[in-house]
Amino acid sequence: MQYRLIKTEPYKYSWEKFVKEKKTFWDGVRNYQARNNLQAMKKWDICLWYHSNEWKEIIGTAKVVKEAYQDPTTDDDRWVAVDLVPEKQLNKPVTLEQIKQEKNLQEMTLLKQQRLSVAPVTKEEYNRIISLGMS
DNA sequence: GCCAACGTTGGC
DNA sequence: GCCAACGTTGGC
């Protein structure tokens, strides 16, 4: 089981819309590092769902239900997509501000590489976020 | 809306 | 293969 963090801009594709639709495919990644992270995803891996821009918070988690396949939005075979379904919503979103203040979360890729749209997350970081979000 | 950080492109 | 120029992202 692996954990990752994926970013969306809420006005493009929000958590609310995701929950309503019950499923989405994660496409449009045009960055090699993010692509590599996408390709490494396995079925049932968990992704933290992060809203960038004005929200700046982790709001819920998603489960991978289909591993990387050719991105349907492009003919370019360098890019891939995965299918996700909502797993759980946090009682209380974990904000970027909180993450910055958490001693144990300083090493998160989210903080180190702000532009990466699909980032790895360790089990410890994941557990920490969930306990913050569920408290 | 600005700008820093960083990824990508293309000329050499 | 290097690196300057350029474009995009995302926090503020």
CSV table of C-alpha atoms (C1' of nucleotides) in Angstrom, one decimal:
chain,number,residue,atom,x,y,z
A,1,MET,CA,0.0,0.0,0.0
A,2,GLN,CA,1.3,3.4,-1.0
A,3,TYR,CA,0.2,6.9,-0.4
A,4,ARG,CA,0.3,10.0,-2.6
A,5,LEU,CA,-1.0,13.4,-2.7
A,6,ILE,CA,-2.8,14.8,-5.8
A,7,LYS,CA,-3.6,18.5,-6.4
A,8,THR,CA,-6.6,19.9,-8.0
A,9,GLU,CA,-7.7,23.5,-8.6
A,10,PRO,CA,-11.2,23.5,-7.2
A,11,TYR,CA,-12.6,25.5,-10.0
A,12,LYS,CA,-11.4,22.9,-12.5
A,13,TYR,CA,-12.3,19.8,-10.6
A,14,SER,CA,-13.4,20.0,-7.0
A,15,TRP,CA,-13.7,17.4,-4.3
A,16,GLU,CA,-17.4,18.1,-4.2
A,17,LYS,CA,-17.8,17.3,-7.8
A,18,PHE,CA,-15.7,14.2,-7.4
A,19,VAL,CA,-17.9,12.9,-4.5
A,20,LYS,CA,-21.0,13.7,-6.5
A,21,GLU,CA,-19.8,11.8,-9.6
A,22,LYS,CA,-18.4,9.0,-7.4
A,23,LYS,CA,-15.5,8.4,-9.8
A,24,THR,CA,-13.1,10.3,-12.0
A,25,PHE,CA,-10.2,9.7,-14.2
A,26,TRP,CA,-7.0,11.6,-13.4
A,27,ASP,CA,-5.7,13.0,-16.6
A,28,GLY,CA,-4.0,16.0,-18.0
A,29,VAL,CA,-0.7,15.5,-16.2
A,30,ARG,CA,2.0,17.0,-18.4
A,31,ASN,CA,5.0,16.8,-16.1
A,32,TYR,CA,7.4,13.9,-16.1
A,33,GLN,CA,7.8,13.6,-12.4
A,34,ALA,CA,4.1,13.7,-11.8
A,35,ARG,CA,3.6,11.2,-14.6
A,36,ASN,CA,6.1,8.8,-13.0
A,37,ASN,CA,4.2,9.0,-9.8
A,38,LEU,CA,1.0,8.3,-11.6
A,39,GLN,CA,2.5,5.3,-13.3
A,40,ALA,CA,3.7,3.9,-10.0
A,41,MET,CA,0.2,3.9,-8.6
A,42,LYS,CA,-1.3,0.5,-7.8
A,43,LYS,CA,-4.9,-0.5,-7.4
A,44,TRP,CA,-6.2,0.4,-4.0
A,45,ASP,CA,-3.4,2.9,-3.3
A,46,ILE,CA,-4.6,5.9,-1.4
A,47,CYS,CA,-4.3,9.5,-2.6
A,48,LEU,CA,-4.8,12.6,-0.4
A,49,TRP,CA,-6.9,15.1,-2.3
A,50,TYR,CA,-5.5,18.6,-2.1
A,51,HIS,CA,-7.2,21.8,-3.2
A,52,SER,CA,-4.7,24.5,-4.4
A,53,ASN,CA,-5.2,28.2,-4.8
A,54,GLU,CA,-7.6,29.8,-2.4
A,55,TRP,CA,-8.5,26.6,-0.4
A,56,LYS,CA,-5.0,25.2,0.1
A,57,GLU,CA,-6.1,22.2,2.1
A,58,ILE,CA,-6.4,18.5,2.0
A,59,ILE,CA,-10.0,17.7,2.1
A,60,GLY,CA,-10.3,13.9,1.6
A,61,THR,CA,-8.8,10.7,0.3
A,62,ALA,CA,-9.3,8.8,-3.0
A,63,LYS,CA,-8.7,5.2,-3.9
A,64,VAL,CA,-7.1,4.0,-7.1
A,65,VAL,CA,-9.4,1.7,-9.0
A,66,LYS,CA,-7.6,1.5,-12.3
A,67,GLU,CA,-3.9,1.7,-12.8
A,68,ALA,CA,-2.1,3.9,-15.3
A,69,TYR,CA,-3.4,3.8,-18.9
A,70,GLN,CA,-3.0,6.0,-21.9
A,71,ASP,CA,-4.4,9.4,-21.2
A,72,PRO,CA,-7.7,9.5,-23.2
A,73,THR,CA,-7.4,13.3,-23.7
A,74,THR,CA,-4.3,13.1,-25.8
A,75,ASP,CA,-2.8,10.9,-28.6
A,76,ASP,CA,0.7,11.4,-27.1
A,77,ASP,CA,1.6,8.1,-25.6
A,78,ARG,CA,3.9,9.7,-23.0
A,79,TRP,CA,1.0,10.6,-20.8
A,80,VAL,CA,-1.2,8.5,-18.6
A,81,ALA,CA,-4.3,8.6,-16.5
A,82,VAL,CA,-5.7,6.6,-13.6
A,83,ASP,CA,-9.2,6.1,-12.3
A,84,LEU,CA,-10.1,7.2,-8.8
A,85,VAL,CA,-13.1,6.8,-6.5
A,86,PRO,CA,-13.7,8.8,-3.2
A,87,GLU,CA,-12.6,7.0,-0.1
A,88,LYS,CA,-13.3,9.2,2.8
A,89,GLN,CA,-13.8,12.9,3.5
A,90,LEU,CA,-12.0,14.5,6.4
A,91,ASN,CA,-14.1,15.9,9.3
A,92,LYS,CA,-11.9,18.9,9.2
A,93,PRO,CA,-9.7,19.8,6.2
A,94,VAL,CA,-6.0,19.9,6.9
A,95,THR,CA,-4.7,23.3,5.7
A,96,LEU,CA,-1.4,24.1,4.2
A,97,GLU,CA,-0.9,26.3,7.2
A,98,GLN,CA,-1.3,23.4,9.6
A,99,ILE,CA,1.0,21.3,7.6
A,100,LYS,CA,3.7,23.9,7.8
A,101,GLN,CA,3.3,24.1,11.5
A,102,GLU,CA,3.5,20.3,12.1
A,103,LYS,CA,7.0,19.2,13.0
A,104,ASN,CA,6.5,15.8,11.5
A,105,LEU,CA,5.3,17.1,8.2
A,106,GLN,CA,8.2,19.4,7.2
A,107,GLU,CA,9.6,16.9,4.8
A,108,MET,CA,6.4,16.5,2.8
A,109,THR,CA,7.0,16.8,-1.0
A,110,LEU,CA,4.0,19.2,-1.0
A,111,LEU,CA,6.1,21.7,0.9
A,112,LYS,CA,9.4,21.0,-0.9
A,113,GLN,CA,8.1,20.9,-4.4
A,114,GLN,CA,5.2,23.2,-4.6
A,115,ARG,CA,4.5,22.7,-8.3
A,116,LEU,CA,4.4,18.9,-8.4
A,117,SER,CA,0.8,17.8,-9.0
A,118,VAL,CA,1.2,14.2,-8.0
A,119,ALA,CA,3.5,13.7,-5.1
A,120,PRO,CA,4.6,10.8,-2.9
A,121,VAL,CA,3.5,10.7,0.7
A,122,THR,CA,5.0,8.5,3.4
A,123,LYS,CA,2.8,6.3,5.6
A,124,GLU,CA,3.8,8.4,8.6
A,125,GLU,CA,2.8,11.6,6.9
A,126,TYR,CA,-0.4,10.0,5.8
A,127,ASN,CA,-1.3,8.9,9.3
A,128,ARG,CA,-0.5,12.3,10.7
A,129,ILE,CA,-2.7,14.0,8.2
A,130,ILE,CA,-5.6,11.7,8.8
A,131,SER,CA,-5.3,12.1,12.6
A,132,LEU,CA,-5.3,15.8,12.1
A,133,GLY,CA,-8.3,15.7,9.8
A,134,MET,CA,-10.3,13.3,11.9
A,135,SER,CA,-9.8,15.0,15.2
B,1,DG,C1',-2.2,40.5,-9.6
B,2,DC,C1',2.5,39.7,-8.6
B,3,DC,C1',6.4,37.1,-8.6
B,4,DA,C1',9.5,33.2,-7.1
B,5,DA,C1',10.3,28.6,-8.2
B,6,DC,C1',10.9,25.4,-11.4
B,7,DG,C1',10.0,22.6,-15.6
B,8,DT,C1',10.5,22.7,-20.7
B,9,DT,C1',12.1,24.1,-25.1
B,10,DG,C1',15.3,25.1,-28.5
B,11,DG,C1',19.5,27.2,-30.4
B,12,DC,C1',24.2,26.6,-30.3
C,1,DG,C1',24.7,18.3,-23.9
C,2,DC,C1',24.5,23.0,-22.0
C,3,DC,C1',22.0,26.8,-20.7
C,4,DA,C1',19.3,31.0,-21.7
C,5,DA,C1',14.7,32.1,-22.6
C,6,DC,C1',10.3,31.2,-21.8
C,7,DG,C1',5.9,29.4,-19.8
C,8,DT,C1',3.3,27.7,-15.9
C,9,DT,C1',2.1,27.0,-11.2
C,10,DG,C1',0.7,28.3,-6.9
C,11,DG,C1',1.3,30.9,-2.5
C,12,DC,C1',0.9,35.4,-1.0
